[in-house]
Amino acid sequence: MRRVVCPGSFDPITNGHLDIIARACSLFDEVVIAVLVNQTKSSLFTVPERIEMIKEVTARYKNIKIDSWSGLLVDYCKANQIPTIVKGLRAVSDFDYELQMSQVNLQLQGVETLFMSTAPSNSFLSSSLVKEIASYGGDVSGYMPAAIVDKLRSRLDRKG
């Protein structure tokens, strides 16, 4: 069975994430979406909330498993016998950082990294940018599924 992990904070999940996930689903037998807990980031949604949102918008894919992890991604891969990581790249700046990470992951645990370039329509998308636009009342409906837009607006309304 060909397995891959698609990691991220997914705070919240965007169309860019979904594009990479969908493409990975067509290439691998099982795609594990790992919601990573990043101690250095302040999250808008809790990990269980992010997992529920991902479940909601990926329900049509039958080869997805959703999990969470705190720690090194390569340790997650080793513990779950996943030999490959898939990462979406938006720009050269992403590549510089991700190349370093992929080389360390390969050296530490022998885990390979597959880079997918994002669809041009998603090349600028990030959860941080979408949250910022939404926090100022901007329309983010073209950047994420409608159900996620509603959850984002609701959360920002409660926060503000």
C-alpha atoms as a printed R data frame, in Angstrom:
    type eleno elety resid chain resno       x      y       z
1   ATOM     1    CA   MET     A     1   0.000  0.000   0.000
2   ATOM     2    CA   ARG     A     2   1.385  3.396  -1.007
3   ATOM     3    CA   ARG     A     3   0.907  5.820   1.887
4   ATOM     4    CA   VAL     A     4   1.708  9.513   2.185
5   ATOM     5    CA   VAL     A     5   1.261 12.145   4.848
6   ATOM     6    CA   CYS     A     6  -0.009 15.617   4.002
7   ATOM     7    CA   PRO     A     7   0.910 17.804   6.987
8   ATOM     8    CA   GLY     A     8  -0.182 21.279   7.948
9   ATOM     9    CA   SER     A     9  -1.801 23.455  10.533
10  ATOM    10    CA   PHE     A    10  -4.982 23.790   8.419
11  ATOM    11    CA   ASP     A    11  -6.102 26.793  10.496
12  ATOM    12    CA   PRO     A    12  -8.430 26.782   8.585
13  ATOM    13    CA   ILE     A    13  -8.275 24.525   5.529
14  ATOM    14    CA   THR     A    14  -8.272 26.399   2.195
15  ATOM    15    CA   ASN     A    15  -8.837 25.535  -1.461
16  ATOM    16    CA   GLY     A    16  -5.049 25.383  -1.821
17  ATOM    17    CA   HIS     A    17  -4.864 22.625   0.793
18  ATOM    18    CA   LEU     A    18  -7.763 20.807  -0.844
19  ATOM    19    CA   ASP     A    19  -6.090 20.928  -4.256
20  ATOM    20    CA   ILE     A    20  -2.958 19.226  -2.926
21  ATOM    21    CA   ILE     A    21  -5.020 16.691  -0.943
22  ATOM    22    CA   ALA     A    22  -7.168 15.799  -3.972
23  ATOM    23    CA   ARG     A    23  -4.147 15.328  -6.190
24  ATOM    24    CA   ALA     A    24  -2.394 13.212  -3.560
25  ATOM    25    CA   CYS     A    25  -5.542 11.061  -3.271
26  ATOM    26    CA   SER     A    26  -5.296 10.261  -6.971
27  ATOM    27    CA   LEU     A    27  -1.665  9.152  -6.617
28  ATOM    28    CA   PHE     A    28  -1.607  7.236  -3.317
29  ATOM    29    CA   ASP     A    29  -3.630  4.428  -1.760
30  ATOM    30    CA   GLU     A    30  -3.894  6.277   1.557
31  ATOM    31    CA   VAL     A    31  -3.415  9.967   2.330
32  ATOM    32    CA   VAL     A    32  -2.979 10.788   5.996
33  ATOM    33    CA   ILE     A    33  -3.788 14.399   6.744
34  ATOM    34    CA   ALA     A    34  -1.736 15.263   9.815
35  ATOM    35    CA   VAL     A    35  -2.907 18.354  11.653
36  ATOM    36    CA   LEU     A    36   0.300 19.477  13.273
37  ATOM    37    CA   VAL     A    37   0.361 21.270  16.581
38  ATOM    38    CA   ASN     A    38   2.781 24.174  16.216
39  ATOM    39    CA   GLN     A    39   3.810 25.573  19.590
40  ATOM    40    CA   THR     A    40   5.071 28.799  17.976
41  ATOM    41    CA   LYS     A    41   1.780 29.663  16.278
42  ATOM    42    CA   SER     A    42  -1.374 31.040  17.830
43  ATOM    43    CA   SER     A    43  -4.305 29.136  16.324
44  ATOM    44    CA   LEU     A    44  -7.792 30.438  15.649
45  ATOM    45    CA   PHE     A    45  -9.339 26.950  15.762
46  ATOM    46    CA   THR     A    46  -8.558 24.079  18.119
47  ATOM    47    CA   VAL     A    47  -7.066 20.881  16.713
48  ATOM    48    CA   PRO     A    48 -10.366 18.962  17.148
49  ATOM    49    CA   GLU     A    49 -12.222 21.779  15.326
50  ATOM    50    CA   ARG     A    50  -9.723 21.695  12.456
51  ATOM    51    CA   ILE     A    51 -10.035 17.916  12.209
52  ATOM    52    CA   GLU     A    52 -13.836 18.185  12.024
53  ATOM    53    CA   MET     A    53 -13.609 20.845   9.299
54  ATOM    54    CA   ILE     A    54 -11.218 18.676   7.291
55  ATOM    55    CA   LYS     A    55 -13.525 15.657   7.674
56  ATOM    56    CA   GLU     A    56 -16.446 17.737   6.454
57  ATOM    57    CA   VAL     A    57 -14.755 18.998   3.283
58  ATOM    58    CA   THR     A    58 -12.910 15.778   2.382
59  ATOM    59    CA   ALA     A    59 -15.763 13.315   2.962
60  ATOM    60    CA   ARG     A    60 -15.910 12.418  -0.735
61  ATOM    61    CA   TYR     A    61 -12.396 10.944  -0.644
62  ATOM    62    CA   LYS     A    62 -12.422  7.377   0.586
63  ATOM    63    CA   ASN     A    63  -8.656  7.001   0.968
64  ATOM    64    CA   ILE     A    64  -8.115  9.709   3.597
65  ATOM    65    CA   LYS     A    65  -7.265  9.322   7.255
66  ATOM    66    CA   ILE     A    66  -7.116 12.399   9.495
67  ATOM    67    CA   ASP     A    67  -4.894 12.567  12.547
68  ATOM    68    CA   SER     A    68  -3.000 15.075  14.687
69  ATOM    69    CA   TRP     A    69   0.571 15.183  15.921
70  ATOM    70    CA   SER     A    70   2.753 17.270  18.166
71  ATOM    71    CA   GLY     A    71   6.457 16.902  17.510
72  ATOM    72    CA   LEU     A    72   8.667 16.151  14.556
73  ATOM    73    CA   LEU     A    73   6.805 15.070  11.453
74  ATOM    74    CA   VAL     A    74   9.427 12.427  10.683
75  ATOM    75    CA   ASP     A    75   8.761 10.833  14.074
76  ATOM    76    CA   TYR     A    76   5.070 10.670  13.136
77  ATOM    77    CA   CYS     A    77   6.026  9.081   9.814
78  ATOM    78    CA   LYS     A    78   8.217  6.496  11.507
79  ATOM    79    CA   ALA     A    79   5.618  5.674  14.172
80  ATOM    80    CA   ASN     A    80   2.955  5.204  11.478
81  ATOM    81    CA   GLN     A    81   5.128  3.573   8.795
82  ATOM    82    CA   ILE     A    82   4.590  6.352   6.267
83  ATOM    83    CA   PRO     A    83   7.564  6.673   3.887
84  ATOM    84    CA   THR     A    84   6.592  9.879   2.096
85  ATOM    85    CA   ILE     A    85   5.510 13.436   2.849
86  ATOM    86    CA   VAL     A    86   3.650 15.508   0.262
87  ATOM    87    CA   LYS     A    87   3.980 19.288   0.380
88  ATOM    88    CA   GLY     A    88   2.434 21.983  -1.759
89  ATOM    89    CA   LEU     A    89   4.721 24.721  -3.029
90  ATOM    90    CA   ARG     A    90   3.378 28.180  -3.818
91  ATOM    91    CA   ALA     A    91   6.572 30.046  -4.634
92  ATOM    92    CA   VAL     A    92  10.348 29.850  -4.668
93  ATOM    93    CA   SER     A    93  10.369 31.073  -1.066
94  ATOM    94    CA   ASP     A    94   8.392 27.963  -0.061
95  ATOM    95    CA   PHE     A    95  10.880 25.791  -1.910
96  ATOM    96    CA   ASP     A    96  13.908 27.226  -0.102
97  ATOM    97    CA   TYR     A    97  12.459 26.348   3.298
98  ATOM    98    CA   GLU     A    98  10.857 23.041   2.289
99  ATOM    99    CA   LEU     A    99  14.009 21.789   0.562
100 ATOM   100    CA   GLN     A   100  15.951 22.186   3.799
101 ATOM   101    CA   MET     A   101  13.221 20.380   5.729
102 ATOM   102    CA   SER     A   102  13.074 17.549   3.185
103 ATOM   103    CA   GLN     A   103  16.831 17.022   3.378
104 ATOM   104    CA   VAL     A   104  16.735 16.875   7.175
105 ATOM   105    CA   ASN     A   105  13.743 14.486   7.105
106 ATOM   106    CA   LEU     A   106  15.566 12.202   4.701
107 ATOM   107    CA   GLN     A   107  18.699 12.263   6.839
108 ATOM   108    CA   LEU     A   108  16.886 11.759  10.159
109 ATOM   109    CA   GLN     A   109  14.461  8.991   9.239
110 ATOM   110    CA   GLY     A   110  14.826  8.197   5.531
111 ATOM   111    CA   VAL     A   111  11.471  9.866   4.797
112 ATOM   112    CA   GLU     A   112  11.098 11.169   1.244
113 ATOM   113    CA   THR     A   113   9.312 14.414   0.360
114 ATOM   114    CA   LEU     A   114   7.229 14.895  -2.762
115 ATOM   115    CA   PHE     A   115   6.711 18.517  -3.819
116 ATOM   116    CA   MET     A   116   3.593 19.507  -5.759
117 ATOM   117    CA   SER     A   117   3.294 22.937  -7.255
118 ATOM   118    CA   THR     A   118  -0.006 24.549  -6.434
119 ATOM   119    CA   ALA     A   119  -2.567 25.312  -9.071
120 ATOM   120    CA   PRO     A   120  -1.968 28.860 -10.344
121 ATOM   121    CA   SER     A   121  -5.293 29.994  -8.878
122 ATOM   122    CA   ASN     A   122  -4.052 28.998  -5.401
123 ATOM   123    CA   SER     A   123  -0.452 30.176  -5.682
124 ATOM   124    CA   PHE     A   124  -0.919 33.060  -3.241
125 ATOM   125    CA   LEU     A   125  -3.230 31.351  -0.737
126 ATOM   126    CA   SER     A   126  -2.355 30.774   2.877
127 ATOM   127    CA   SER     A   127  -4.538 30.320   5.929
128 ATOM   128    CA   SER     A   128  -2.903 33.395   7.485
129 ATOM   129    CA   LEU     A   129  -3.762 35.585   4.503
130 ATOM   130    CA   VAL     A   130  -7.345 34.311   4.382
131 ATOM   131    CA   LYS     A   131  -7.797 34.971   8.123
132 ATOM   132    CA   GLU     A   132  -6.444 38.493   7.714
133 ATOM   133    CA   ILE     A   133  -8.756 39.279   4.789
134 ATOM   134    CA   ALA     A   134 -11.750 37.859   6.674
135 ATOM   135    CA   SER     A   135 -10.865 39.784   9.850
136 ATOM   136    CA   TYR     A   136 -11.307 43.029   7.901
137 ATOM   137    CA   GLY     A   137 -14.625 41.900   6.442
138 ATOM   138    CA   GLY     A   138 -13.211 40.885   3.057
139 ATOM   139    CA   ASP     A   139 -14.817 38.231   0.895
140 ATOM   140    CA   VAL     A   140 -12.921 34.939   1.231
141 ATOM   141    CA   SER     A   141 -15.564 32.756  -0.410
142 ATOM   142    CA   GLY     A   142 -13.320 32.079  -3.413
143 ATOM   143    CA   TYR     A   143 -10.522 30.785  -1.204
144 ATOM   144    CA   MET     A   144 -12.197 28.071   0.848
145 ATOM   145    CA   PRO     A   145 -15.315 25.882   0.903
146 ATOM   146    CA   ALA     A   146 -18.516 27.691   1.936
147 ATOM   147    CA   ALA     A   147 -18.875 25.665   5.149
148 ATOM   148    CA   ILE     A   148 -15.407 26.788   6.238
149 ATOM   149    CA   VAL     A   149 -16.118 30.413   5.335
150 ATOM   150    CA   ASP     A   150 -19.139 30.316   7.659
151 ATOM   151    CA   LYS     A   151 -17.083 28.810  10.504
152 ATOM   152    CA   LEU     A   152 -14.335 31.383   9.989
153 ATOM   153    CA   ARG     A   153 -16.777 34.307  10.010
154 ATOM   154    CA   SER     A   154 -18.512 32.943  13.086
155 ATOM   155    CA   ARG     A   155 -15.219 32.532  14.945
156 ATOM   156    CA   LEU     A   156 -14.014 36.007  13.990
157 ATOM   157    CA   ASP     A   157 -17.355 37.521  15.036
158 ATOM   158    CA   ARG     A   158 -17.067 35.878  18.482
159 ATOM   159    CA   LYS     A   159 -13.443 36.923  18.813
160 ATOM   160    CA   GLY     A   160 -14.004 40.557  17.823
